[in-house]
Coordinates of C-alpha atoms and ligand atoms in Angstrom, one line a residue:
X736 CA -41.6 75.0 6.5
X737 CA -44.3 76.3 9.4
X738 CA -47.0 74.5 9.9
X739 CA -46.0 71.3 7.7
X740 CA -46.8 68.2 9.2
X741 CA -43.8 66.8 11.0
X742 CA -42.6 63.2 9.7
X743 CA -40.0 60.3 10.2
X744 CA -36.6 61.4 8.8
X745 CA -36.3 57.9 7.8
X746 CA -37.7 54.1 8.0
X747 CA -35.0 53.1 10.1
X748 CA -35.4 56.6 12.5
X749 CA -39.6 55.5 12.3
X750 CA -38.9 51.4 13.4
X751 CA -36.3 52.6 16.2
X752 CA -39.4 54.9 17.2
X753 CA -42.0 52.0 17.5
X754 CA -39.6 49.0 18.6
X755 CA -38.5 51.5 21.4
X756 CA -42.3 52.3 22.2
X757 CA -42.7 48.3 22.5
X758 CA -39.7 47.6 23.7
X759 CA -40.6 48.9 27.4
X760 CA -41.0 48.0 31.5
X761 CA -44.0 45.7 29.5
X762 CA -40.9 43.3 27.7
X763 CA -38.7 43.1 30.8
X764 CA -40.4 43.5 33.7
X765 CA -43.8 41.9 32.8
X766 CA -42.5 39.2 30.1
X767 CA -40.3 37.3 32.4
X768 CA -42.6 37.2 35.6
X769 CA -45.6 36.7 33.7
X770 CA -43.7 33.7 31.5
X771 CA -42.6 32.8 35.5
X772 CA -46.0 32.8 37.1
X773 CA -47.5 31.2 33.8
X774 CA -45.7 28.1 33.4
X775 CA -42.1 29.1 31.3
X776 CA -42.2 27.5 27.8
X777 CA -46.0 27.1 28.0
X778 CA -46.5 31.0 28.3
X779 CA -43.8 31.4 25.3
X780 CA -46.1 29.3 23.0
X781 CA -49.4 30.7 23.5
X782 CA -48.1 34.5 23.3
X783 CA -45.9 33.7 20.2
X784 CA -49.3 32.4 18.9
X785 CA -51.1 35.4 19.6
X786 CA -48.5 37.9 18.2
X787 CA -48.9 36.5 15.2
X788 CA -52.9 36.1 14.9
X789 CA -54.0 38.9 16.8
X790 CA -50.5 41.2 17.0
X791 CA -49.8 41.6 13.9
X792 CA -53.2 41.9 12.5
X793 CA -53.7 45.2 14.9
X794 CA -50.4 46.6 14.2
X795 CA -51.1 46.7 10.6
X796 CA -54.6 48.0 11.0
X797 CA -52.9 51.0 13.3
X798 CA -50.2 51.5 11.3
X799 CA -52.4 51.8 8.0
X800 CA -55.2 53.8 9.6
X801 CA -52.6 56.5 11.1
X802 CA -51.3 56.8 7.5
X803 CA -54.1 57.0 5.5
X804 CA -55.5 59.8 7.5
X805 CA -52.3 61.5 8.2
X806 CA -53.9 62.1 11.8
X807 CA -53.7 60.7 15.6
X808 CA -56.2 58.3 16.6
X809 CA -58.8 60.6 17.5
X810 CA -58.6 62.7 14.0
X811 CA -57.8 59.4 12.3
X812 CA -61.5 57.7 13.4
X813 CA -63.0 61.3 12.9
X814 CA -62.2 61.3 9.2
X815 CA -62.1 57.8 8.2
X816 CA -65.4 56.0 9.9
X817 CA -69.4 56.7 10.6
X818 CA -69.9 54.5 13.0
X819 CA -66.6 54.5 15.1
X820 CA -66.0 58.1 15.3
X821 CA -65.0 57.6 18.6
X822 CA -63.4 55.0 19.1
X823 CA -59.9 57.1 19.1
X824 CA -61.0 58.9 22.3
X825 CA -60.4 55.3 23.8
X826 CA -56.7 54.4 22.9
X827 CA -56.1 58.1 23.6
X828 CA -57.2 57.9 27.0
X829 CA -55.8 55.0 27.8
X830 CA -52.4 56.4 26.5
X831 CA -52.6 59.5 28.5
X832 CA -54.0 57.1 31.9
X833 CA -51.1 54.4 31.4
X834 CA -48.8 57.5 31.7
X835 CA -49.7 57.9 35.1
X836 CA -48.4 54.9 36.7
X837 CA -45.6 54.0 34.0
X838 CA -43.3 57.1 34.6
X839 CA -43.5 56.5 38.3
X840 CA -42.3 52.8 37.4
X841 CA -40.1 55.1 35.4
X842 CA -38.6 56.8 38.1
X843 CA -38.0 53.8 40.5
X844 CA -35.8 52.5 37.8
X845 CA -33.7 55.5 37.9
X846 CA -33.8 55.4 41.7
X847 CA -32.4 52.1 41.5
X848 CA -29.5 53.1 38.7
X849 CA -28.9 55.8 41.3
X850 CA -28.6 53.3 44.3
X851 CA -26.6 50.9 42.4
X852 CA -24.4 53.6 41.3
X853 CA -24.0 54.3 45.3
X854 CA -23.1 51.1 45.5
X855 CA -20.3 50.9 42.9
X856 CA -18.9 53.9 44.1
X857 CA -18.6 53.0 48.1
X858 CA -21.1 56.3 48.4
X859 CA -23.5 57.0 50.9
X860 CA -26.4 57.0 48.4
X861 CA -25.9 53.0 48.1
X862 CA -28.0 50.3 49.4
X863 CA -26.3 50.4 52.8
X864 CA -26.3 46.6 53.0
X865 CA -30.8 46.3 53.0
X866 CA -31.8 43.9 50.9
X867 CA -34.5 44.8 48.1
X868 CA -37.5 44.2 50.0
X869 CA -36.3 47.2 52.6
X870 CA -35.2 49.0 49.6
X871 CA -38.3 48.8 48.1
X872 CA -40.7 49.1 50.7
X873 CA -38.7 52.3 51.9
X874 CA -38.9 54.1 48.2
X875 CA -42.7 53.2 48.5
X876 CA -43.4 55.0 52.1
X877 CA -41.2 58.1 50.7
X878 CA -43.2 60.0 48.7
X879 CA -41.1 63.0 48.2
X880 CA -38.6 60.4 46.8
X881 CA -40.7 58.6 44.7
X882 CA -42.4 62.0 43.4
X883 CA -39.0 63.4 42.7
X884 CA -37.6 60.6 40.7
X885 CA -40.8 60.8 38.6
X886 CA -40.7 64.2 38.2
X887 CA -37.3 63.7 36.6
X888 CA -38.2 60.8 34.2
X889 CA -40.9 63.1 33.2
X890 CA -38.3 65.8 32.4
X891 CA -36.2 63.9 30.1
X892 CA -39.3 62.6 28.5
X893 CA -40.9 65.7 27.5
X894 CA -37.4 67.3 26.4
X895 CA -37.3 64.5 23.9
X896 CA -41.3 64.9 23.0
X897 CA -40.7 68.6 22.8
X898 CA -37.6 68.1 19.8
X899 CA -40.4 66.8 17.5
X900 CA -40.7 63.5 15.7
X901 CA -38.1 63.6 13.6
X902 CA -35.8 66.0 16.1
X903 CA -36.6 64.5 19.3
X904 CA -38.2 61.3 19.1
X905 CA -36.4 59.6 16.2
X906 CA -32.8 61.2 16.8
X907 CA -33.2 59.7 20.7
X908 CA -34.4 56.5 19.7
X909 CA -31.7 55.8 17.2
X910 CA -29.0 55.9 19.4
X911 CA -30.7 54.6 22.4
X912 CA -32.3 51.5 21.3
X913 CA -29.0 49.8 19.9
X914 CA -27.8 51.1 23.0
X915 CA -30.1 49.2 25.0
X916 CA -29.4 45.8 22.9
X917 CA -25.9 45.7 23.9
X918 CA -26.6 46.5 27.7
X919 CA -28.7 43.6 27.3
X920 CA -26.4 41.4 26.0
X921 CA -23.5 42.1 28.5
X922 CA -26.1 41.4 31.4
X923 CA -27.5 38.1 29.5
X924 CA -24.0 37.1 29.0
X925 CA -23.2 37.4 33.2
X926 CA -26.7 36.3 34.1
X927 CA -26.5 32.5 31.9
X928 CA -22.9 32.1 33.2
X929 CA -23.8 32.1 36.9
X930 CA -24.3 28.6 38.4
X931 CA -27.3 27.2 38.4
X932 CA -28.1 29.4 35.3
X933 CA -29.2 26.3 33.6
X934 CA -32.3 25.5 35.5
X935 CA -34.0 28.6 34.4
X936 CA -32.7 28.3 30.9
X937 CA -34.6 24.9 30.8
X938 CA -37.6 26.2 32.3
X939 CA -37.9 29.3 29.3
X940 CA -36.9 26.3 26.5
X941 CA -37.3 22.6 27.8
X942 CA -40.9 21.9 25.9
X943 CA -43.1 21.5 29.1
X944 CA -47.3 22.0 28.2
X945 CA -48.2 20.5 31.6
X946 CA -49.3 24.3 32.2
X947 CA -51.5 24.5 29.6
X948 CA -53.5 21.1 30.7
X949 CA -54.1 23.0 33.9
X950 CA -55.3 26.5 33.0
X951 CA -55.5 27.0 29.8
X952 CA -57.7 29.9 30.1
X953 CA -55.8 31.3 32.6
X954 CA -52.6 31.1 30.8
X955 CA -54.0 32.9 27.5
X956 CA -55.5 35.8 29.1
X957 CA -52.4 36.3 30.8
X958 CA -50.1 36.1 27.1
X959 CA -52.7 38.5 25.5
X960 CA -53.0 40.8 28.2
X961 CA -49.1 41.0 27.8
X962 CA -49.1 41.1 24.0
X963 CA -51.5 43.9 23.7
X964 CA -49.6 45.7 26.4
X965 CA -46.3 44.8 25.0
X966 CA -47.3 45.7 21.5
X967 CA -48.1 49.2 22.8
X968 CA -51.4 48.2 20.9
X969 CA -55.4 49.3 21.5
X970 CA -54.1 53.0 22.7
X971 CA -53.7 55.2 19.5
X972 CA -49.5 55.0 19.8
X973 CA -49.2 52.8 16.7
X974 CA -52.0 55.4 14.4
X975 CA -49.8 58.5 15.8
X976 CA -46.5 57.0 14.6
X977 CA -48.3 55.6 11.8
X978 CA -49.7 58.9 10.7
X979 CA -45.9 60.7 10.5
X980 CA -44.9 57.4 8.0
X981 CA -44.3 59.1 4.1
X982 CA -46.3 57.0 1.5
X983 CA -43.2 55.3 0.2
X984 CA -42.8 53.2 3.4
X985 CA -43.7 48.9 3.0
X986 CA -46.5 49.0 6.3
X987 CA -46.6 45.8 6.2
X988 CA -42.7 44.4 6.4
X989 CA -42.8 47.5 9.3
X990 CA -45.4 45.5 11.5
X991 CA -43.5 42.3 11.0
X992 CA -40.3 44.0 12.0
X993 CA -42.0 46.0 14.8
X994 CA -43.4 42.7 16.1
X995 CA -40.4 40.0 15.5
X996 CA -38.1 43.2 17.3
X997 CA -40.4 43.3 20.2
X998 CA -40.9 39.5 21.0
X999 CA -37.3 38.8 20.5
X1000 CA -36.3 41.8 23.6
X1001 CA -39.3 40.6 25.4
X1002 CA -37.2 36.7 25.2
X1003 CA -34.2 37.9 25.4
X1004 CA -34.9 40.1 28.6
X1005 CA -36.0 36.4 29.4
X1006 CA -32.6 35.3 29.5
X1007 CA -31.2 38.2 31.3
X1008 CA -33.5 37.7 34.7
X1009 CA -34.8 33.8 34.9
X1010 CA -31.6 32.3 34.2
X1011 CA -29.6 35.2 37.4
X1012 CA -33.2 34.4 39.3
X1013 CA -32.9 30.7 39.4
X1014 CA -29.7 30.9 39.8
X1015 CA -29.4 33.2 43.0
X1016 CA -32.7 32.9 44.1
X1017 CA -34.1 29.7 43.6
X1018 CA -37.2 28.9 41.5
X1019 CA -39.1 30.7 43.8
X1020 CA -37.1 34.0 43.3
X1021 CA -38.2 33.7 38.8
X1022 CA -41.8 33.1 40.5
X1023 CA -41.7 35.8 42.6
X1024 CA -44.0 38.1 40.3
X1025 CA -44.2 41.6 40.2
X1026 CA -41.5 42.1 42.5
X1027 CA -39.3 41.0 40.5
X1028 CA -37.8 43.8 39.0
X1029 CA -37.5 46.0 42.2
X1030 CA -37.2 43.2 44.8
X1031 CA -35.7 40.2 43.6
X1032 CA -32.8 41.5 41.1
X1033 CA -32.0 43.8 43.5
X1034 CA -31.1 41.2 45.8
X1035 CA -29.7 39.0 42.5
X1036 CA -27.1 42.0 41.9
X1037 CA -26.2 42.0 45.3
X1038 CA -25.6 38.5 45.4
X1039 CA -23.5 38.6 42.5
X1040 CA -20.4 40.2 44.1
X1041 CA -18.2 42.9 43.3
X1042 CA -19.3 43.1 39.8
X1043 CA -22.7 43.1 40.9
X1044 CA -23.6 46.6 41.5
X1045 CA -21.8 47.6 37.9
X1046 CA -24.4 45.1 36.1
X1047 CA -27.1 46.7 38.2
X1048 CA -26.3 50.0 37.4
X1049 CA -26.5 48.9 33.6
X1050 CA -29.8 46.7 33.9
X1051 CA -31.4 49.7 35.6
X1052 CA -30.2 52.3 32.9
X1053 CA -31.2 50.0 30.3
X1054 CA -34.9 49.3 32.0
X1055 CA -34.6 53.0 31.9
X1056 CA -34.3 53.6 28.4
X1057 CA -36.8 51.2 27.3
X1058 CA -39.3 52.8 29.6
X1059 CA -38.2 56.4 28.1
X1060 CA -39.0 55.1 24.6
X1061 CA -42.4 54.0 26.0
X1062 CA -43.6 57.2 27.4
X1063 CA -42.2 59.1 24.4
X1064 CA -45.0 57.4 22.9
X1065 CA -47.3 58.1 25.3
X1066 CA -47.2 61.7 25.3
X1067 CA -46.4 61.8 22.1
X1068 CA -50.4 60.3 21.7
X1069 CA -51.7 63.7 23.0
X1070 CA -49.4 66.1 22.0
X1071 CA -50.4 64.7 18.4
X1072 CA -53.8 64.9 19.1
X1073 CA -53.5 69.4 20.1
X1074 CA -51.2 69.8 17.6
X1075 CA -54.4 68.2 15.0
X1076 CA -56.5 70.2 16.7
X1077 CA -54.8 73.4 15.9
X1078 CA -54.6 72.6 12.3
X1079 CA -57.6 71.7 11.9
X1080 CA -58.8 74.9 13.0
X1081 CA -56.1 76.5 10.5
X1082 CA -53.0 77.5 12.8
X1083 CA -50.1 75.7 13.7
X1084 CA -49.4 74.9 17.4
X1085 CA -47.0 75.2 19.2
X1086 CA -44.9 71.6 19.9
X1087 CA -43.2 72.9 23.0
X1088 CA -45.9 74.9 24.8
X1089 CA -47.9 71.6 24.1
X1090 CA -45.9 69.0 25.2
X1091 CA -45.0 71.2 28.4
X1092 CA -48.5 71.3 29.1
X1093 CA -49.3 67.4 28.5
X1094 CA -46.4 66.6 30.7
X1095 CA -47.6 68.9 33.3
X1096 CA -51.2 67.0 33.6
X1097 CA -49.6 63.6 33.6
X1098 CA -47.1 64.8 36.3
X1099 CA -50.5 65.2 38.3
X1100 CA -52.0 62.2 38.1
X1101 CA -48.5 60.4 38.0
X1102 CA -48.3 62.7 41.5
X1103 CA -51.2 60.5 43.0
X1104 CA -49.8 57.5 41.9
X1105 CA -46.4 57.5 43.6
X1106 CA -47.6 59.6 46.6
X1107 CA -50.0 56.2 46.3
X1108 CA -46.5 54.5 46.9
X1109 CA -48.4 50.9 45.1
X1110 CA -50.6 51.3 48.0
X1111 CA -48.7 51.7 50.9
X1112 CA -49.4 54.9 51.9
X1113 CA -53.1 54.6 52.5
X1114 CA -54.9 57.1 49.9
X1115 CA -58.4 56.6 49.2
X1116 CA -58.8 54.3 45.7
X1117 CA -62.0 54.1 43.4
X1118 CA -63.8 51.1 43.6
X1119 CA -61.3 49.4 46.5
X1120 CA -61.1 46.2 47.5
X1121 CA -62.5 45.6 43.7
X1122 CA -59.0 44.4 42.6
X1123 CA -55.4 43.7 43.1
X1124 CA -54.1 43.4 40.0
X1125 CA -50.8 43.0 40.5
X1126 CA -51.0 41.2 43.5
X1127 CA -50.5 44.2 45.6
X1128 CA -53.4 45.9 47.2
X1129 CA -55.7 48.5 46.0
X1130 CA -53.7 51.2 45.1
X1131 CA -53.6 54.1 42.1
X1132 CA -51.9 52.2 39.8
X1133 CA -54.0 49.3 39.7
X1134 CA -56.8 51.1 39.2
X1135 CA -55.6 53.2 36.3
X1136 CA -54.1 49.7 34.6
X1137 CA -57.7 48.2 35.0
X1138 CA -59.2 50.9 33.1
X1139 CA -56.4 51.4 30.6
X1140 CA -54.9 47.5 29.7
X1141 CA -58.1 46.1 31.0
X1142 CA -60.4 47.4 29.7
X1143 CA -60.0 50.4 26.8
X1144 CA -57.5 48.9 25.4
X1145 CA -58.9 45.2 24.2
X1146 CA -62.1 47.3 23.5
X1147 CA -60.3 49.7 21.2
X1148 CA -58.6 47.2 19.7
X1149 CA -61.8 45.1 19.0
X1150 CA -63.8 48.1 17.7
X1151 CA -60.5 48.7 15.6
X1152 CA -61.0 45.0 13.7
X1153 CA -65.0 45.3 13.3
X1154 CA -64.8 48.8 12.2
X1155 CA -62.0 47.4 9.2
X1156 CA -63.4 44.2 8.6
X1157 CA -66.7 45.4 8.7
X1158 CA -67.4 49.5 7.8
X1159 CA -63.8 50.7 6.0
X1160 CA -63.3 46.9 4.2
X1161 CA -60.2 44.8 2.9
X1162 CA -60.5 46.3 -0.5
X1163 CA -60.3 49.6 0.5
X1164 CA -57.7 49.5 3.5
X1165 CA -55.9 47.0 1.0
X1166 CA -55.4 50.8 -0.9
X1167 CA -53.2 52.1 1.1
X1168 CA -51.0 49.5 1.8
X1169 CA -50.1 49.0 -1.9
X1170 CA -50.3 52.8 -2.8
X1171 CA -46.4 52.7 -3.5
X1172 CA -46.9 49.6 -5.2
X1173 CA -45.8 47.1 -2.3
X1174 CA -47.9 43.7 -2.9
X1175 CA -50.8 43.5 -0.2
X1176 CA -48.9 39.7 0.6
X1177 CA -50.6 39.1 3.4
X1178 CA -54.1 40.0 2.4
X1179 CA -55.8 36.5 2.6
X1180 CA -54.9 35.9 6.1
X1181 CA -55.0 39.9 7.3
X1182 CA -58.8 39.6 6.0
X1183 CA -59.7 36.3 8.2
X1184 CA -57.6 37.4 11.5
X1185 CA -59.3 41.0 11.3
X1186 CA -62.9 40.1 10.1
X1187 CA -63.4 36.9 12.8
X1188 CA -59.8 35.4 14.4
X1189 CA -58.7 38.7 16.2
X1190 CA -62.4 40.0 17.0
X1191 CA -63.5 36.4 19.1
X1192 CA -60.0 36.4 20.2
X1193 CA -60.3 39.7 21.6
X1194 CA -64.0 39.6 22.8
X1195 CA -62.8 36.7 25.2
X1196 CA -59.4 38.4 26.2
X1197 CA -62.2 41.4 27.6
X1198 CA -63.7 39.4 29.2
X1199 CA -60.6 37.5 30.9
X1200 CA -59.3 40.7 31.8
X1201 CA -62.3 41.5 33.7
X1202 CA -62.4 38.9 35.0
X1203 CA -58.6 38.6 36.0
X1204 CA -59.2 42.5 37.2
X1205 CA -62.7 40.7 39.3
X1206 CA -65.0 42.7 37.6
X1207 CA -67.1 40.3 36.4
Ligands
LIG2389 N1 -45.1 48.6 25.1 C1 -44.6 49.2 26.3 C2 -44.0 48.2 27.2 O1 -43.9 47.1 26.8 C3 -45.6 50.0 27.1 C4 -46.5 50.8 26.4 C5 -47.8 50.5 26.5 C6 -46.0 51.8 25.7 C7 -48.7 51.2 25.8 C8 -46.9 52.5 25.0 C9 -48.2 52.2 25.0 O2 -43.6 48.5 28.3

């Protein structure tokens, strides 16, 4: 019917939405060199322990607030609080900022499926024998490359934004992420049979809190920066997906599926890099941080043989994937928030003409950002020299992950839990959770994370983060 809300053609269509919108560059790029850089089995413990206080808590609160107001985050705060009216202007900010850098992170993964592809097929598109620091740094310092390969991740996002939720989103996400769990497994399976795969397998598992004794500050504030980012939490995704959920649908079983899904890819992308970057590159190589994904496997595929440009080629697509299901998400976040817009006003608008548009604004700031080439091209940067987040310099996308994961998104998240706790109230949010009769089970402990647990917890993650990003 025109102008009916769209909405999830089933549960299973809704969690292969949100898993895939978790499941991103976040759970196997960032997981493993964070869990690297953070001390291995230490980092496992803390974030496991924050997924479950702080995690689910949010993901609940999204889920519940996007489908008791049947709007995105900024018409969900609109019509639900007095006080926090605004508060989805935040989340949908940082959505449409985090855009910006993540399809051009996007792209270089298809640049590298391409390459690998080269590889595998003797063609002249291959790595030519350079190693993945020369690979890297040369994708960086081309920016017509790096614009192009963005430009085309942004294509096949917005084709599958523009089919709808149920049409596009859902249908895509069904197929791909089981899709993506089986390229994982075949790469897990070659990277813990290479020797010397056992060293990193014991550094992930072998109970080890010496780490913790040393920076235990530091450690959190690195596992909750990567759960909220992880999550796809604090940044309105989880109230738009939330707000296409029919009334029949167990929210709270969803954000324990949602969340056990996420954290097990996030390990089990674990095993597919440590274990193939201890064993080919030393400790040093799993340590090796950010570069990881573009530098370091690189050079792990092509240390791996003949087969190693094949298991490249799938890594890459499947990095791919999980980053498409991410920015689905994203733009999905504004898209929902024009096509509110135009019914609140009493017409319908137009899904295709909308998403078009979105996709045509990110493509410009996503534009600066790989034109940025992660700094190396020299463009002028807000408030440089202020941070190097990811241990590169000043650059475009640091600056727009500052603002988005730094800072909007722990703020949102936190205004999310007072706002709850403190304005809407247990009781009442209790309502829509049992409305199809579901038992609120977890009501007791929902109540204490959300009213005092999650909000300390995330008033000192802020502040880490700003600290982490040197503001403060
Ligand atoms: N959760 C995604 C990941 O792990 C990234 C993401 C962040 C997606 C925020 C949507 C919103 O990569």
């Amino acid at each position: 019917m025109e102008g009916k809300r769209d909405s999830w053609g089933n549960n299973f269509g809704f969690l292969m939405a949100a898993i895939g919108s978790a499941v991103g560059l976040g759970n196997i790029w960032g997981f493993p060199y964070k869990m690297g850089a953070n001390g291995g089995f230490a980092f496992l413990i803390v974030y496991l322990a924050l997924a479950v206080l702080i995690g689910f808590t949010v993901m609940l609160g999204e889920l519940t607030i996007g489908r008791k107001s049947g709007k995105g985050a900024v018409g969900a705060y609109v019509a639900l609080s007095k006080h926090f009216k605004w508060v989805g202007w935040l989340g949908a900010l940082s959505a449409f900022l985090i855009m910006s850098f993540y399809s051009v992170l996007g792209g270089y993964c298809l640049k590298y499926m391409v390459l690998n592809f080269g590889d595998l097929i003797n063609a002249s598109f291959g790595s030519a024998g350079q190693n993945g620091g020369d690979i890297f740094g040369a994708l960086l310092t081309n920016q017509a490359e790096s614009i192009m390969y963005t430009l085309f991740f942004m294509i096949i996002s917005c084709a599958i934004v523009m089919g709808g939720i149920a049409g596009g989103i859902e249908k895509f996400s069904k197929f791909a992420m089981p899709a993506l769990f089986v390229l994982l497994v075949i790469v897990i399976v070659r990277s813990v049979t290479l020797d010397g795969a056992m060293d990193g397998l014991a550094f992930m598992f072998k109970p080890n809190i010496e780490p913790l004794k040393k920076d235990f500050l530091g450690v959190l504030s690195s596992a909750s920066g990567q759960m909220f980012f992880s999550l796809s939490l604090g940044m309105a995704i989880m109230i738009t997906y939330g707000s296409y959920l029919p009334k029949k649908e167990n929210l709270e079983r969803n954000s324990f599926i949602i969340i056990f899904s996420d954290t097990f890819i996030a390990i089990l992308a674990g095993l597919a890099v440590i274990p193939a970057a201890f064993a080919l590159g030393g400790e040093g190589a799993a340590l090796a941080g950010p570069k990881l994904l573009y530098i370091t496997l690189q050079n792990v595929f092509a240390a791996m043989g003949s087969i190693g440009p094949l298991i490249g080629v799938l890594f890459y697509l499947l990095v791919a994937i999980a980053a498409i299901t991410s920015a689905i998400s994203l733009i999905e976040t504004t898209v929902t928030f024009f096509m509110d817009s135009a019914e609140s006003k009493g017409g319908s608008g137009n899904r295709k003409v909308i998403a078009f548009i979105v996709s045509l604004i990110i493509m410009a700031e996503a534009t600066l950002v790989a034109a940025d080439g992660l700094g190396s091209n020299g463009l002028w940067v807000p408030f440089q020299k202020s941070f190097g987040v990811h241990g590169w310099n000043d650059c475009w996308l640091d600056f727009m992950d500052v603002m988005s994961e730094g800072i909007m998104m722990p703020l949102g998240a936190l205004l999310m839990c007072l706002f709850i706790g403190y304005e809407y109230g247990i009781k009442k949010f209790g309502e829509e959770i049992t409305i199809a009769g579901f038992p609120f089970r977890s009501e007791a402990f929902f109540s204490l994370c959300c009213r005092y647990i999650a909000p300390i917890g995330l008033a000192f993650v802020l502040w880490g983060q700003l600290k982490n990003f040197g503001i403060v």
